[in-house]
Short mmCIF file of C-alpha atoms in Angstrom, two decimals:
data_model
loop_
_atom_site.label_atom_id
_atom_site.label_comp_id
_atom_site.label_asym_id
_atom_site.label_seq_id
_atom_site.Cartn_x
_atom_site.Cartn_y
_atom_site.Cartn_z
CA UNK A 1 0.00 0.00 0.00
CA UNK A 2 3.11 2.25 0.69
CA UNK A 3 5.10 1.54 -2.10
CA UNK A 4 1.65 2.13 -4.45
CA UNK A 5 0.89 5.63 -2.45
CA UNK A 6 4.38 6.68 -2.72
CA UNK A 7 4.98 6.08 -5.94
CA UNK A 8 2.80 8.41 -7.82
CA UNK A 9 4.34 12.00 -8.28
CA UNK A 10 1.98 13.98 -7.03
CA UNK A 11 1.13 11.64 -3.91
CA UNK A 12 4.80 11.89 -2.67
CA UNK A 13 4.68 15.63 -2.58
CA UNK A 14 1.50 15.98 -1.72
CA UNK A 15 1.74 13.91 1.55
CA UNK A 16 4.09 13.11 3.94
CA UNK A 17 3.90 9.77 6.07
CA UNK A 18 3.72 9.90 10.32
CA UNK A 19 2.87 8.11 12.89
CA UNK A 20 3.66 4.60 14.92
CA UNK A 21 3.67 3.13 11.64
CA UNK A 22 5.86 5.35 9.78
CA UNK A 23 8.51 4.82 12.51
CA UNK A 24 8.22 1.04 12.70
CA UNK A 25 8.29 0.87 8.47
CA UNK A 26 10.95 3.20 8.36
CA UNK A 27 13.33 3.93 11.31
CA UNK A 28 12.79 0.01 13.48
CA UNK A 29 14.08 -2.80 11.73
CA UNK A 30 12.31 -5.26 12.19
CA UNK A 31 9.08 -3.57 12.50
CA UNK A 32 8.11 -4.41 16.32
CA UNK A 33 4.31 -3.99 15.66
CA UNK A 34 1.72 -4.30 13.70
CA UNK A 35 -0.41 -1.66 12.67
CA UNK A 36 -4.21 -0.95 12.04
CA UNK A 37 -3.30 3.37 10.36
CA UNK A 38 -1.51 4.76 8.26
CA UNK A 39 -1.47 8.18 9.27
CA UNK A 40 -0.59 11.07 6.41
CA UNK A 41 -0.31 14.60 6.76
CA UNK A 42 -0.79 16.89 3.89
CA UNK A 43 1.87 19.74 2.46
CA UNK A 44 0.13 21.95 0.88
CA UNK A 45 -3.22 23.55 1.31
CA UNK A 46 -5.66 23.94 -0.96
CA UNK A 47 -9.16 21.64 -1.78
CA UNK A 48 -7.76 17.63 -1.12
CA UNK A 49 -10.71 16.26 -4.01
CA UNK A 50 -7.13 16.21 -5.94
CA UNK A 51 -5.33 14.15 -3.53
CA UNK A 52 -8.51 11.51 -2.61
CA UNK A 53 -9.32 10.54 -6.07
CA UNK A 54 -5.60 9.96 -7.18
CA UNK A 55 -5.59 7.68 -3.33
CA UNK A 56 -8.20 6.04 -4.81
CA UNK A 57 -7.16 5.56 -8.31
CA UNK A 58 -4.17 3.36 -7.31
CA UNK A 59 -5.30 1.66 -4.33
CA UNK A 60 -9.38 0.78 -4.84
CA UNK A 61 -7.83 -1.62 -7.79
CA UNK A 62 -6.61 -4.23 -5.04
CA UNK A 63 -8.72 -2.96 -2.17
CA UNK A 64 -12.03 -2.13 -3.33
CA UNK A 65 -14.00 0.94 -2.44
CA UNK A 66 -13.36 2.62 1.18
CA UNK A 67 -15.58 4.49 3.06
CA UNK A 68 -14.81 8.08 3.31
CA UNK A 69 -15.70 10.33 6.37
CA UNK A 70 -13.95 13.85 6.65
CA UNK A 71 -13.73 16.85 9.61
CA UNK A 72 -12.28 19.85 9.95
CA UNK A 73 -8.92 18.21 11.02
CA UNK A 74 -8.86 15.16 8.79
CA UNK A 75 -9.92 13.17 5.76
CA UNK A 76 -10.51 9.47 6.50
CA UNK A 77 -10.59 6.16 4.08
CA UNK A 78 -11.47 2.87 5.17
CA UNK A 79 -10.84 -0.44 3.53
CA UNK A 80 -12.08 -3.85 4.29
CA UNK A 81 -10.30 -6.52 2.24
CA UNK A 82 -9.85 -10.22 2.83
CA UNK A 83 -6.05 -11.15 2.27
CA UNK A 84 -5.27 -13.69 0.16
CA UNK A 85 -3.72 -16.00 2.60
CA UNK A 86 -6.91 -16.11 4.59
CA UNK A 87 -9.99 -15.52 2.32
CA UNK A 88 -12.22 -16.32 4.96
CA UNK A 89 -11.07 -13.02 7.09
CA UNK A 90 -11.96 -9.44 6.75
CA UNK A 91 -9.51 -7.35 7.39
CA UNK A 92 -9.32 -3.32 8.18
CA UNK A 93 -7.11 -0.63 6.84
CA UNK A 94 -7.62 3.17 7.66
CA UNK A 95 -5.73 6.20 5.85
CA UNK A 96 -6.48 9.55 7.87
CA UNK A 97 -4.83 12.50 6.29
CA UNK A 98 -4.67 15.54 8.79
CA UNK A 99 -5.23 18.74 6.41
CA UNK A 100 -4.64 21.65 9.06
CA UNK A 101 -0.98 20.20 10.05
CA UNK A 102 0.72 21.39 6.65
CA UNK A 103 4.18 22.21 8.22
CA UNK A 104 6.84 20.40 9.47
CA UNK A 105 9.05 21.81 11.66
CA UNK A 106 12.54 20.57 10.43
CA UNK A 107 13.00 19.36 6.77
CA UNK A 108 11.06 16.88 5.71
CA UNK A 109 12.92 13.55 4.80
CA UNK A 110 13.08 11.27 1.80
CA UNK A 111 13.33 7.54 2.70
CA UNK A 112 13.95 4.31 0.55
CA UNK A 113 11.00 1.86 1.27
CA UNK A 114 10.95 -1.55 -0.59
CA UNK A 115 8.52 -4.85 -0.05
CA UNK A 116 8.85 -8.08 -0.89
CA UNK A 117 6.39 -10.34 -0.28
CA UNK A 118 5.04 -13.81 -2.39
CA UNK A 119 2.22 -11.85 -3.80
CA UNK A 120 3.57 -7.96 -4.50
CA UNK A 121 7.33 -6.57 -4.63
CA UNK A 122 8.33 -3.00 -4.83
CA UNK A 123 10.19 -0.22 -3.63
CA UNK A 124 9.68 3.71 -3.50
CA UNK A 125 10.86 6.61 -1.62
CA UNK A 126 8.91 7.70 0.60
CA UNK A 127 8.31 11.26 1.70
CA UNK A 128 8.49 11.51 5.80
CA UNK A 129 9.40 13.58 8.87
CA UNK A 130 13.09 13.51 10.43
CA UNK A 131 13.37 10.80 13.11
CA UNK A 132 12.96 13.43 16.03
CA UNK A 133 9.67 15.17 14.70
CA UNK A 134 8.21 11.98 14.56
CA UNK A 135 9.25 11.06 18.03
CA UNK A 136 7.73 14.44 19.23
CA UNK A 137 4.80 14.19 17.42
CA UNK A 138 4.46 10.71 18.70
CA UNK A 139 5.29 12.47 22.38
CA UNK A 140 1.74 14.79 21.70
CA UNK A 141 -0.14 11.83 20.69
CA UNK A 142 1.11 9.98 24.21
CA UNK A 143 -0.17 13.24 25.87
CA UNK A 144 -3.64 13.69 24.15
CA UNK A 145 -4.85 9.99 24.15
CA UNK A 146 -4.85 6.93 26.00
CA UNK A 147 -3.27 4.48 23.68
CA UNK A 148 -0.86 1.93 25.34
CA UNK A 149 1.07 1.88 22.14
CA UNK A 150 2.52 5.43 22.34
CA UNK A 151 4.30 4.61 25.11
CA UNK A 152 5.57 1.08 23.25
CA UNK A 153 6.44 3.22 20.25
CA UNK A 154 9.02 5.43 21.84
CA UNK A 155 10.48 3.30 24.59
CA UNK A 156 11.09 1.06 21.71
CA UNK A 157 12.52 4.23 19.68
CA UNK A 158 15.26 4.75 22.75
CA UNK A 159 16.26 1.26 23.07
CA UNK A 160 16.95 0.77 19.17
CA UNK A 161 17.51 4.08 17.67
CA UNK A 162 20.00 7.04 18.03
CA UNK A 163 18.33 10.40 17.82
CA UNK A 164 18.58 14.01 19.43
CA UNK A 165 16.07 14.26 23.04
CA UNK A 166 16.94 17.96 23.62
CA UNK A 167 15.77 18.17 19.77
CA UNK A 168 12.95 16.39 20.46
CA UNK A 169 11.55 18.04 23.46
CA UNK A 170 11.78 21.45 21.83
CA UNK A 171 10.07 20.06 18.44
CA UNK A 172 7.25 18.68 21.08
CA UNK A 173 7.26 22.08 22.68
CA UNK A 174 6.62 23.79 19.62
CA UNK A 175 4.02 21.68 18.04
CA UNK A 176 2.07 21.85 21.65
CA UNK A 177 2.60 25.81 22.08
CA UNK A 178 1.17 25.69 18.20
CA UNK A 179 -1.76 24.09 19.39
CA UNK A 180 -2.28 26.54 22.32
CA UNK A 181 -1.73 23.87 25.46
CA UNK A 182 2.05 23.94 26.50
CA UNK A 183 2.82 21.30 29.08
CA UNK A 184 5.12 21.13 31.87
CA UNK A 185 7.15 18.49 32.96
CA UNK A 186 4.64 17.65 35.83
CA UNK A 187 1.83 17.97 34.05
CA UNK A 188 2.44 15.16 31.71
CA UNK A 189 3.78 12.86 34.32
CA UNK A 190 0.26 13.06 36.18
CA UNK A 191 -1.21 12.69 32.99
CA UNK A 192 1.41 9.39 32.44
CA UNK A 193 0.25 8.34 35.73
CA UNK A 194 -3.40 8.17 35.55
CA UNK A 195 -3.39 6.45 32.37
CA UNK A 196 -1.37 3.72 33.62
CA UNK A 197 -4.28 2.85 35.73
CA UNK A 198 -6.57 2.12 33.17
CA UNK A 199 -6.73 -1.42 31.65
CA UNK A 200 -7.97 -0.07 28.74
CA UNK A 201 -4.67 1.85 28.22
CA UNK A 202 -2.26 -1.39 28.98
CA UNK A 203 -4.16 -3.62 27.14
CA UNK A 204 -3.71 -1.33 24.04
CA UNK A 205 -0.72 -2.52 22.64
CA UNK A 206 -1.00 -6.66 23.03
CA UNK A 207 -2.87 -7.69 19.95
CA UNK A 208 -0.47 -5.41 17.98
CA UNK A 209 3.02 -6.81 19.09
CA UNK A 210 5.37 -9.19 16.74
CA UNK A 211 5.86 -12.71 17.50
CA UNK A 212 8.95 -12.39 19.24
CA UNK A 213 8.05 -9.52 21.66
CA UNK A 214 4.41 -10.99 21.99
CA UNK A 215 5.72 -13.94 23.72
CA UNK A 216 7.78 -11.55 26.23
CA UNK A 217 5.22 -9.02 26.47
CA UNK A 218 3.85 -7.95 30.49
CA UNK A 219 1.00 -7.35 31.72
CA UNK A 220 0.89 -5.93 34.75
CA UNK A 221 -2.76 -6.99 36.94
CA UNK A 222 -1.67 -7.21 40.29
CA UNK A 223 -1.43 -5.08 43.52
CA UNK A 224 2.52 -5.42 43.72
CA UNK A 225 2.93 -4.31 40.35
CA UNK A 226 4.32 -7.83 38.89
CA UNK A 227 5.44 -8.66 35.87
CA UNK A 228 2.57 -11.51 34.76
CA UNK A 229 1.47 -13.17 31.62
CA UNK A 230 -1.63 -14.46 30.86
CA UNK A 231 -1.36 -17.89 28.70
CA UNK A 232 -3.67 -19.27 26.18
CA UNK A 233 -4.87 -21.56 28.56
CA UNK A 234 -5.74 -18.70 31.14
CA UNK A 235 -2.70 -19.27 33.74
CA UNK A 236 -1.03 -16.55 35.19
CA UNK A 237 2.55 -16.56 35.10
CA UNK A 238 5.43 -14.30 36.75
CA UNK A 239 7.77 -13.33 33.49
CA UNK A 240 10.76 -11.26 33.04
CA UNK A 241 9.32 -9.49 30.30
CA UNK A 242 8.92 -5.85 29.51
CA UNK A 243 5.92 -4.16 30.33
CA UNK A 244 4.45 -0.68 29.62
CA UNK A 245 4.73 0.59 33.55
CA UNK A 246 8.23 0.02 32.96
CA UNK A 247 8.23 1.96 29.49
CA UNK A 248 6.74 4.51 30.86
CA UNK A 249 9.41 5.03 33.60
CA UNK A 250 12.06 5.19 31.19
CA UNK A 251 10.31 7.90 29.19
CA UNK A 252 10.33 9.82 31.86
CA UNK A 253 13.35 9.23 32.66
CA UNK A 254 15.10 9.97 29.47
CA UNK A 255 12.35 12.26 27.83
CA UNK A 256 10.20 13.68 30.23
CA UNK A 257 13.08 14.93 32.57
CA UNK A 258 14.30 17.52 29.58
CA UNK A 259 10.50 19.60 29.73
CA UNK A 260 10.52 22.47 32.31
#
């Protein structure tokens, strides 16, 4: 879907790619998650008719026709396909483009992007934010929602990648004083706090986990604050594994500790 988005001319500079999946496709190799978005964020103003019916010229041939909702702050298409290794499942794709966020803050980046799979191969460049926009970006989204997989998303991003936090935290800083709600460093850690306490907020991120950190992945449903897993059989076990309490510490820790 990428490589057929990216390819077409007016596409790539029409859009740029963001989000927890543009940092898992591009900047985390392997990609650590799966994911449900692809989130896009237009360049230019200006009507978007333009942009949607070239979307849907090169992708309704393979996926069908989406549904289409737009608001002030985004347009939205949804596709439900059934892949061809499983026929019998229906499967969900959604491509929001955000039309008020036009700017980037630093130059935007050009990335190589290939696939090869048993049924498509290809390879583009894709047009995308520098590593530390996306990380504070992905920072504002941690802040503004109560999705389990922000936090996964950038303690993953300062375990396996090398980028500037003082860079960062001033990108976040300007994107939130853009938006009229700066936050302080205390303010977000309460807001951190509360939404480690919903289940809601830790179960997030399970169903979208590889393989490999599936199988090491933490849940924490006790008192003491143990690191459990649940097996398929319903037995709780004490693991060793990661979990997002502990992700969230160390965003505080390295992140959070650089806002006033």
């Amino acid at each position: 879907m990428l490589v057929e988005i990216f390819s077409d001319p007016f596409l790539n500079s029409e859009l740029a790619f963001r989000g927890g999946t543009a940092l898992h496709k591009l900047f985390i190799s392997p990609a650590a998650r799966y994911s449900e978005d692809i989130d896009l964020v237009r360049t230019s103003n200006g009507p978007i008719k333009a942009i949607v019916d070239t979307l849907r010229k090169q992708l309704e041939p393979w996926l069908g026709k989406p549904q289409s909702t737009q608001t002030k702050q985004s347009f939205k298409l949804i596709f439900y396909f059934s892949p061809e290794s499983s026929q019998a499942s229906r499967q969900r794709i959604k491509i929001e483009i955000n039309i008020l966020e036009t700017f980037s803050v630093l130059d935007r980046l050009p990335k190589k992007f290939s696939v090869e799979s048993d049924w498509f191969s290809g390879e583009t460049e894709i047009n995308t934010f520098q590593l530390e926009e996306l990380l504070a970006t992905k920072l504002r989204a941690l802040y503004q929602r109560s999705k389990g997989r922000d936090v996964f998303d950038l303690w993953l991003a300062i375990k396996q990648t090398e980028f500037d936090i003082p860079r960062t935290i001033q990108i976040f800083g300007k994107y939130m004083n853009r938006g009229g709600t700066p936050v302080t460093r205390e303010l977000f850690e309460k807001n951190l706090d509360l939404k480690l306490k919903e289940h809601t907020f830790l179960d997030d991120i399970g169903a979208l986990l590889s393989p490999e950190l599936k199988q090491s992945h933490s849940s924490v449903i006790d008192a003491e604050n143990e690191s459990t897993l649940i097996t398929e059989n319903g037995e709780r076990i004490t693991t060793e594994g990661w979990n997002l309490v502990d992700a969230a510490t160390e965003i505080k820790n390295k992140l959070l500790v650089h806002l006033s």
